[in-house]
mmCIF file of C-alpha atoms in Angstrom:
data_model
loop_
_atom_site.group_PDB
_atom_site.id
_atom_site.type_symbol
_atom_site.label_atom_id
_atom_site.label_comp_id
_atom_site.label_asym_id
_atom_site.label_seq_id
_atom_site.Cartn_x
_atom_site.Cartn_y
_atom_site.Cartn_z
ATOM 1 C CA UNK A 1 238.723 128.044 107.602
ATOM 2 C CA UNK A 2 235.240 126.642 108.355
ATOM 3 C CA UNK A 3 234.453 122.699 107.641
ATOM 4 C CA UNK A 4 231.285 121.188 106.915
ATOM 5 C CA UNK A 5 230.604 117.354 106.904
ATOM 6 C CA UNK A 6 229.739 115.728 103.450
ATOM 7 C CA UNK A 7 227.136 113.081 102.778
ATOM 8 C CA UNK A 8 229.754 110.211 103.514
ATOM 9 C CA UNK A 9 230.707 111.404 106.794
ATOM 10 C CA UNK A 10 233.838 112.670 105.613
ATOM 11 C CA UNK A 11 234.966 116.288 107.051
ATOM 12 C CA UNK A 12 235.175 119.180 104.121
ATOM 13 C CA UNK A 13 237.189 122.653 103.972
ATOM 14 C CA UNK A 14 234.362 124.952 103.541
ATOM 15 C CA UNK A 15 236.103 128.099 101.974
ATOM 16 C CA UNK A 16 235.196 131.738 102.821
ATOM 17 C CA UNK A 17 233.889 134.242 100.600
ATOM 18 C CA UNK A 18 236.685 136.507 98.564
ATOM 19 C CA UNK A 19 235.501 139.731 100.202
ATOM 20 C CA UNK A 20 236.080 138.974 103.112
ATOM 21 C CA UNK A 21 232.381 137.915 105.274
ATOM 22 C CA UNK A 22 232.271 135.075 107.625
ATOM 23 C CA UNK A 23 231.068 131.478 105.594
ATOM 24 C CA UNK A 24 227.501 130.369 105.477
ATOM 25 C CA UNK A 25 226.966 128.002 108.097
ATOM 26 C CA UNK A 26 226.607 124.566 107.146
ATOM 27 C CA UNK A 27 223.756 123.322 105.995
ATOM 28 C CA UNK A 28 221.901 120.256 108.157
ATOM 29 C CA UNK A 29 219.731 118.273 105.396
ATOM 30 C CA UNK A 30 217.787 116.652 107.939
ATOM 31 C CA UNK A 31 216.657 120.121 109.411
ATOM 32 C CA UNK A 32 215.885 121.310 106.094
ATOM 33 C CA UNK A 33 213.703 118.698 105.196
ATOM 34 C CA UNK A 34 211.848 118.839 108.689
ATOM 35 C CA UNK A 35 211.127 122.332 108.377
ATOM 36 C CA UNK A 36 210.040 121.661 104.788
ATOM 37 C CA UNK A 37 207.626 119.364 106.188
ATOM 38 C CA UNK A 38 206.100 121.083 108.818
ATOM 39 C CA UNK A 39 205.262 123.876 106.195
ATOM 40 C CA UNK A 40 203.659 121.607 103.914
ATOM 41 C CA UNK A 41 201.358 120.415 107.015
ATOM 42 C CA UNK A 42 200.659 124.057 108.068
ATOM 43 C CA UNK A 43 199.375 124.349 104.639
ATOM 44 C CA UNK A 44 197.437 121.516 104.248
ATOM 45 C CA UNK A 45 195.928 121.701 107.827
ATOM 46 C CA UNK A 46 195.032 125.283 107.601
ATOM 47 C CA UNK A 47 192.323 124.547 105.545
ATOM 48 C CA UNK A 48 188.663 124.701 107.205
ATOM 49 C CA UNK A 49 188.191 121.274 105.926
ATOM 50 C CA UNK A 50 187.800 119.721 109.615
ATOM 51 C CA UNK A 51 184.587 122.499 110.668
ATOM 52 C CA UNK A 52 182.738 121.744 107.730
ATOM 53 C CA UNK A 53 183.281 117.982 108.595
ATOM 54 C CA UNK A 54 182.230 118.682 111.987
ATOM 55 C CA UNK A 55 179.131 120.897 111.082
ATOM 56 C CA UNK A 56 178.197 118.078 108.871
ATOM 57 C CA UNK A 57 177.497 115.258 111.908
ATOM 58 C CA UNK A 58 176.364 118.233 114.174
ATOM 59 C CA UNK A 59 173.531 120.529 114.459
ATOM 60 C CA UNK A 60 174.137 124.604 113.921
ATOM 61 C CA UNK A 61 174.346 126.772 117.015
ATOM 62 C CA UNK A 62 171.955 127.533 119.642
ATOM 63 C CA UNK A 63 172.149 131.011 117.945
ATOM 64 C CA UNK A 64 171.043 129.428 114.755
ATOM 65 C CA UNK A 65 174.778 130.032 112.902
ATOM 66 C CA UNK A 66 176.852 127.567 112.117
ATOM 67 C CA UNK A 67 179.922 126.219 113.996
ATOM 68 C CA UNK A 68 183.057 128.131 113.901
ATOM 69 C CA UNK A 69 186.700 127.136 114.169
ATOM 70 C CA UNK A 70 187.122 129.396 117.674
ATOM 71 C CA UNK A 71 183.982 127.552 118.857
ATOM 72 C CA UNK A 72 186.017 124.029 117.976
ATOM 73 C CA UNK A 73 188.978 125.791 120.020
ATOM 74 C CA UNK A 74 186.691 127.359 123.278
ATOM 75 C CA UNK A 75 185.394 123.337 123.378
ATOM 76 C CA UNK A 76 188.703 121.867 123.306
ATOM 77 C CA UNK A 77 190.049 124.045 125.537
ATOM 78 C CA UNK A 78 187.756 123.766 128.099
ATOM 79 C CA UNK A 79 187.402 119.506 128.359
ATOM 80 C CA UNK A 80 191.331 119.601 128.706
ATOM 81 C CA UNK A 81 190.901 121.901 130.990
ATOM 82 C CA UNK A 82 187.881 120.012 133.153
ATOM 83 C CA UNK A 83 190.115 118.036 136.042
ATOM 84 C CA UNK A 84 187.474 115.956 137.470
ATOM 85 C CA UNK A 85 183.793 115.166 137.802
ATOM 86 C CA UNK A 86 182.697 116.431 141.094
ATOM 87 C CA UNK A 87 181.781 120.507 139.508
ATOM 88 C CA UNK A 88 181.731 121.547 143.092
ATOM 89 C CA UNK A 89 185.712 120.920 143.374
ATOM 90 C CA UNK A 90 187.414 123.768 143.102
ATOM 91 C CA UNK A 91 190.240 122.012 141.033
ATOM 92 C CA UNK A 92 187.978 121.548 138.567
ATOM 93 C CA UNK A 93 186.702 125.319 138.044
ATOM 94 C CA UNK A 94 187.970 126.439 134.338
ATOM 95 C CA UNK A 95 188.077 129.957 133.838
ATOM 96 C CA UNK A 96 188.295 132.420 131.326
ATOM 97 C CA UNK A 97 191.950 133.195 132.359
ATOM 98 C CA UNK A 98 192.929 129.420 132.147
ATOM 99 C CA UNK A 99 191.306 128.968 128.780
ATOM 100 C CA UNK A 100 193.473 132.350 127.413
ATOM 101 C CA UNK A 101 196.456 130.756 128.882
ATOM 102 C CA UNK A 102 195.705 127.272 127.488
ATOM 103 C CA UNK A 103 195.124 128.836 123.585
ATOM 104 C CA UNK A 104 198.034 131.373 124.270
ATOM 105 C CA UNK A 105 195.691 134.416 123.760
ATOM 106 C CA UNK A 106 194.994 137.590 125.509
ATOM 107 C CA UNK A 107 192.098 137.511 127.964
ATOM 108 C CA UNK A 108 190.018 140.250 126.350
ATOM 109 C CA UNK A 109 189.802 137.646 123.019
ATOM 110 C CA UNK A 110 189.830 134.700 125.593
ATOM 111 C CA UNK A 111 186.662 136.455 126.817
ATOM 112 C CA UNK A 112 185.586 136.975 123.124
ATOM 113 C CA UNK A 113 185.521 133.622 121.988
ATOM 114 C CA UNK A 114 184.282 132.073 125.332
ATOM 115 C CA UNK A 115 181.349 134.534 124.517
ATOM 116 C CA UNK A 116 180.765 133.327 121.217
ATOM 117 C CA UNK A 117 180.815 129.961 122.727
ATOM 118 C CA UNK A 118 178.392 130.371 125.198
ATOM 119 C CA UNK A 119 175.962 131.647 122.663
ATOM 120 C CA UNK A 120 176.747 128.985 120.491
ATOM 121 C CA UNK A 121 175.314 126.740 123.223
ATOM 122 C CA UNK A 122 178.440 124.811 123.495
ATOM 123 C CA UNK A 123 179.916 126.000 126.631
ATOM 124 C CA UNK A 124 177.489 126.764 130.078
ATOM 125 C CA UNK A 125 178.765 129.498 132.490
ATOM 126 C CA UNK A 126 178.068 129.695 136.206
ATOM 127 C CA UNK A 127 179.389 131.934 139.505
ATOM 128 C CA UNK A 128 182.182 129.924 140.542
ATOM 129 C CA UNK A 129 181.973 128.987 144.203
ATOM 130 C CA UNK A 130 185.024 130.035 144.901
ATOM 131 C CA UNK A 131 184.635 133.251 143.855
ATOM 132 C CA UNK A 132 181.854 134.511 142.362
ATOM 133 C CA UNK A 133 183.091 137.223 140.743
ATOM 134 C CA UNK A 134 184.283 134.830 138.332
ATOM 135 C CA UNK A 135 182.980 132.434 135.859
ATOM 136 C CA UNK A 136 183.028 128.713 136.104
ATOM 137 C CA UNK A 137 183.357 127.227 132.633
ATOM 138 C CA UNK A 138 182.110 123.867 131.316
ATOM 139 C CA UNK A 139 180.687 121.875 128.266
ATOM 140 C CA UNK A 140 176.978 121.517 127.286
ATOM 141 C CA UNK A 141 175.815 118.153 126.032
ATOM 142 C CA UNK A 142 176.319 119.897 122.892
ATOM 143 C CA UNK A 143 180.047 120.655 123.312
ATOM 144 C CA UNK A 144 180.368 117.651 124.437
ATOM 145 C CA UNK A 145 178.909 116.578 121.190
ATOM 146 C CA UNK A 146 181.417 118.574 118.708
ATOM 147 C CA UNK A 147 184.290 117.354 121.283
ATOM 148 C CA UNK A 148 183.315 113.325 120.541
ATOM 149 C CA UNK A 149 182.875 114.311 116.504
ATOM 150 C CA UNK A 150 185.881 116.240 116.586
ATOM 151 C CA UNK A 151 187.731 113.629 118.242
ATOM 152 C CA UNK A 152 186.359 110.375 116.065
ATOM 153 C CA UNK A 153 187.530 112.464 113.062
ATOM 154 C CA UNK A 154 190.654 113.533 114.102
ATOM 155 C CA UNK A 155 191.696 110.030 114.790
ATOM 156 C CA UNK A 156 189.711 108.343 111.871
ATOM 157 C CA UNK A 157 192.247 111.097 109.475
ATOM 158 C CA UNK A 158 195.577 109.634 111.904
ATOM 159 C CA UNK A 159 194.648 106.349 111.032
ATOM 160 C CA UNK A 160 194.168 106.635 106.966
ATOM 161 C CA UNK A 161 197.208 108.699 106.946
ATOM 162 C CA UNK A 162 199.422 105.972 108.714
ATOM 163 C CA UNK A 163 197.169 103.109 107.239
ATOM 164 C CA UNK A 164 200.375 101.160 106.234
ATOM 165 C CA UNK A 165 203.010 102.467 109.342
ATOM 166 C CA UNK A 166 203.459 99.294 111.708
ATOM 167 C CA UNK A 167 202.437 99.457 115.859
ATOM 168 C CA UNK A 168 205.922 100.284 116.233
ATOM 169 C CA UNK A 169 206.506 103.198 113.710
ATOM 170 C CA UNK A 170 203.308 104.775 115.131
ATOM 171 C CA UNK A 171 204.279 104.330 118.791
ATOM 172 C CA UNK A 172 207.898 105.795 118.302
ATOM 173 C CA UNK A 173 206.221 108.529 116.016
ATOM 174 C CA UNK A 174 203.974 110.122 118.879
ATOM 175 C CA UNK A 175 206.757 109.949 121.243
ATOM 176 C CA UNK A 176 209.642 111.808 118.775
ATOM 177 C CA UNK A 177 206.534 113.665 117.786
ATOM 178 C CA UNK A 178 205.694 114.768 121.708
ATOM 179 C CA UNK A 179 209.060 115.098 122.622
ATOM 180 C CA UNK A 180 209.062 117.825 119.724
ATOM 181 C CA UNK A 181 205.847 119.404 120.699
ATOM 182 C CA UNK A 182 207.113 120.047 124.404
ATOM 183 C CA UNK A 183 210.232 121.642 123.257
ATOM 184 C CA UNK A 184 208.549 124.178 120.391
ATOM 185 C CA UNK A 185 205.782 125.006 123.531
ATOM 186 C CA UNK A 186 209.065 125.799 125.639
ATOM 187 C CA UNK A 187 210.872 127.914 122.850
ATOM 188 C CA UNK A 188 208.071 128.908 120.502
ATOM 189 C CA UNK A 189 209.004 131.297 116.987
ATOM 190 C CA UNK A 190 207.775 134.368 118.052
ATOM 191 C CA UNK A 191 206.137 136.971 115.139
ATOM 192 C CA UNK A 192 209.371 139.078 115.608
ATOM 193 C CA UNK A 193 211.396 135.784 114.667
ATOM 194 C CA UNK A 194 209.748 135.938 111.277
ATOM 195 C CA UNK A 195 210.710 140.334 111.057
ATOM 196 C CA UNK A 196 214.265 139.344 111.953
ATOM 197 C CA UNK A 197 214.464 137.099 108.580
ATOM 198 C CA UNK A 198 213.627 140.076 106.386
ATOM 199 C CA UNK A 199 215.777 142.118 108.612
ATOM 200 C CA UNK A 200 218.944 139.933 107.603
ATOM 201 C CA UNK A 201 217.793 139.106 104.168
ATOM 202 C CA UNK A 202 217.680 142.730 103.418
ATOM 203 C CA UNK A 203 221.147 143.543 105.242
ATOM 204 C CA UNK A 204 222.998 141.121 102.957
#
């Protein structure tokens, strides 16, 4: 018969169903809440509210439309992605392949959005002189505009929402909080992940 551990540590018989079907695993009240939480904050942060914040201390496009979340994405993409100062280095060359790799797209939207970028006028192209068959990548003084905006927000936001967390609670936050990022990037929830929950739901 399957256990489970109570709330005082204590080790419980955890009976099985009369007809027969293996027990429901036990449930971990820590995970729960964790996964609660990071739903809440896809919620929240899935609003546009950082663009229109960003739009607000920046001037429109080149194109003459205003910035888009993809253009926020291209820019970041591309200064994490810019090595060193010396353009001529080949280890600095960012491509359109690198940037698809570091967003986790396909290159034909890679492509897209570096596109929409460029005539944004907030990422410059040139012949790479490595190869010139390929693009080298890099910022504008605009893009490096939204980047500095972007940023200064970003942390202004950090530091109201953990106004009253001590040095130490933020410090051991962003390195649990790292530590966690590195692992999801090495085992990310595929879409399929999400079709095998209905699948199971529906088989029960």
């Amino acid at each position: 018969m399957a256990t489970e551990t109570s709330a005082t540590g204590r080790t419980a018989e955890r009976a099985a169903p009369r007809d027969g079907t293996p027990p429901e695993p036990p449930v971990d009240g820590v995970l729960t809440d964790i996964a609660t939480a990071l739903f809440h904050l896809r919620r929240v942060w899935a609003k546009p509210d950082l663009v229109k914040r960003v739009r607000a201390q920046t001037s429109t496009a080149a194109d003459g439309r205003p910035l888009q979340l993809s253009n926020l994405m291209v820019v970041n993409a591309v200064a994490a992605l810019t090595g060193c100062e010396g353009p001529d280095d080949p280890s600095c060359e960012v491509t359109v392949g690198a940037v698809a790799e570091r967003l986790e797209i396909d290159p034909s939207t890679a492509s897209r959005l570096v596109g929409h970028a460029i005539d944004a006028g907030l990422v410059s192209r040139r012949p790479s002189p490595v190869d010139a068959r390929r693009a080298n990548l890099g910022l504008t003084e605009s893009g490096r505009r939204v980047k500095q905006v972007s940023d200064r927000f970003r942390r202004a936001y950090l530091d109201d929402l953990m106004a009253d967390w001590s040095e130490r609670e933020r410090t051991e936050f962003a390195r649990l909080l790292t530590r966690f990022a590195d692992a999801a990037v090495q085992a990310p929830m595929y879409p399929d992940g999400i079709d095998r929950i209905f699948e199971e739901a529906a088989a029960d």
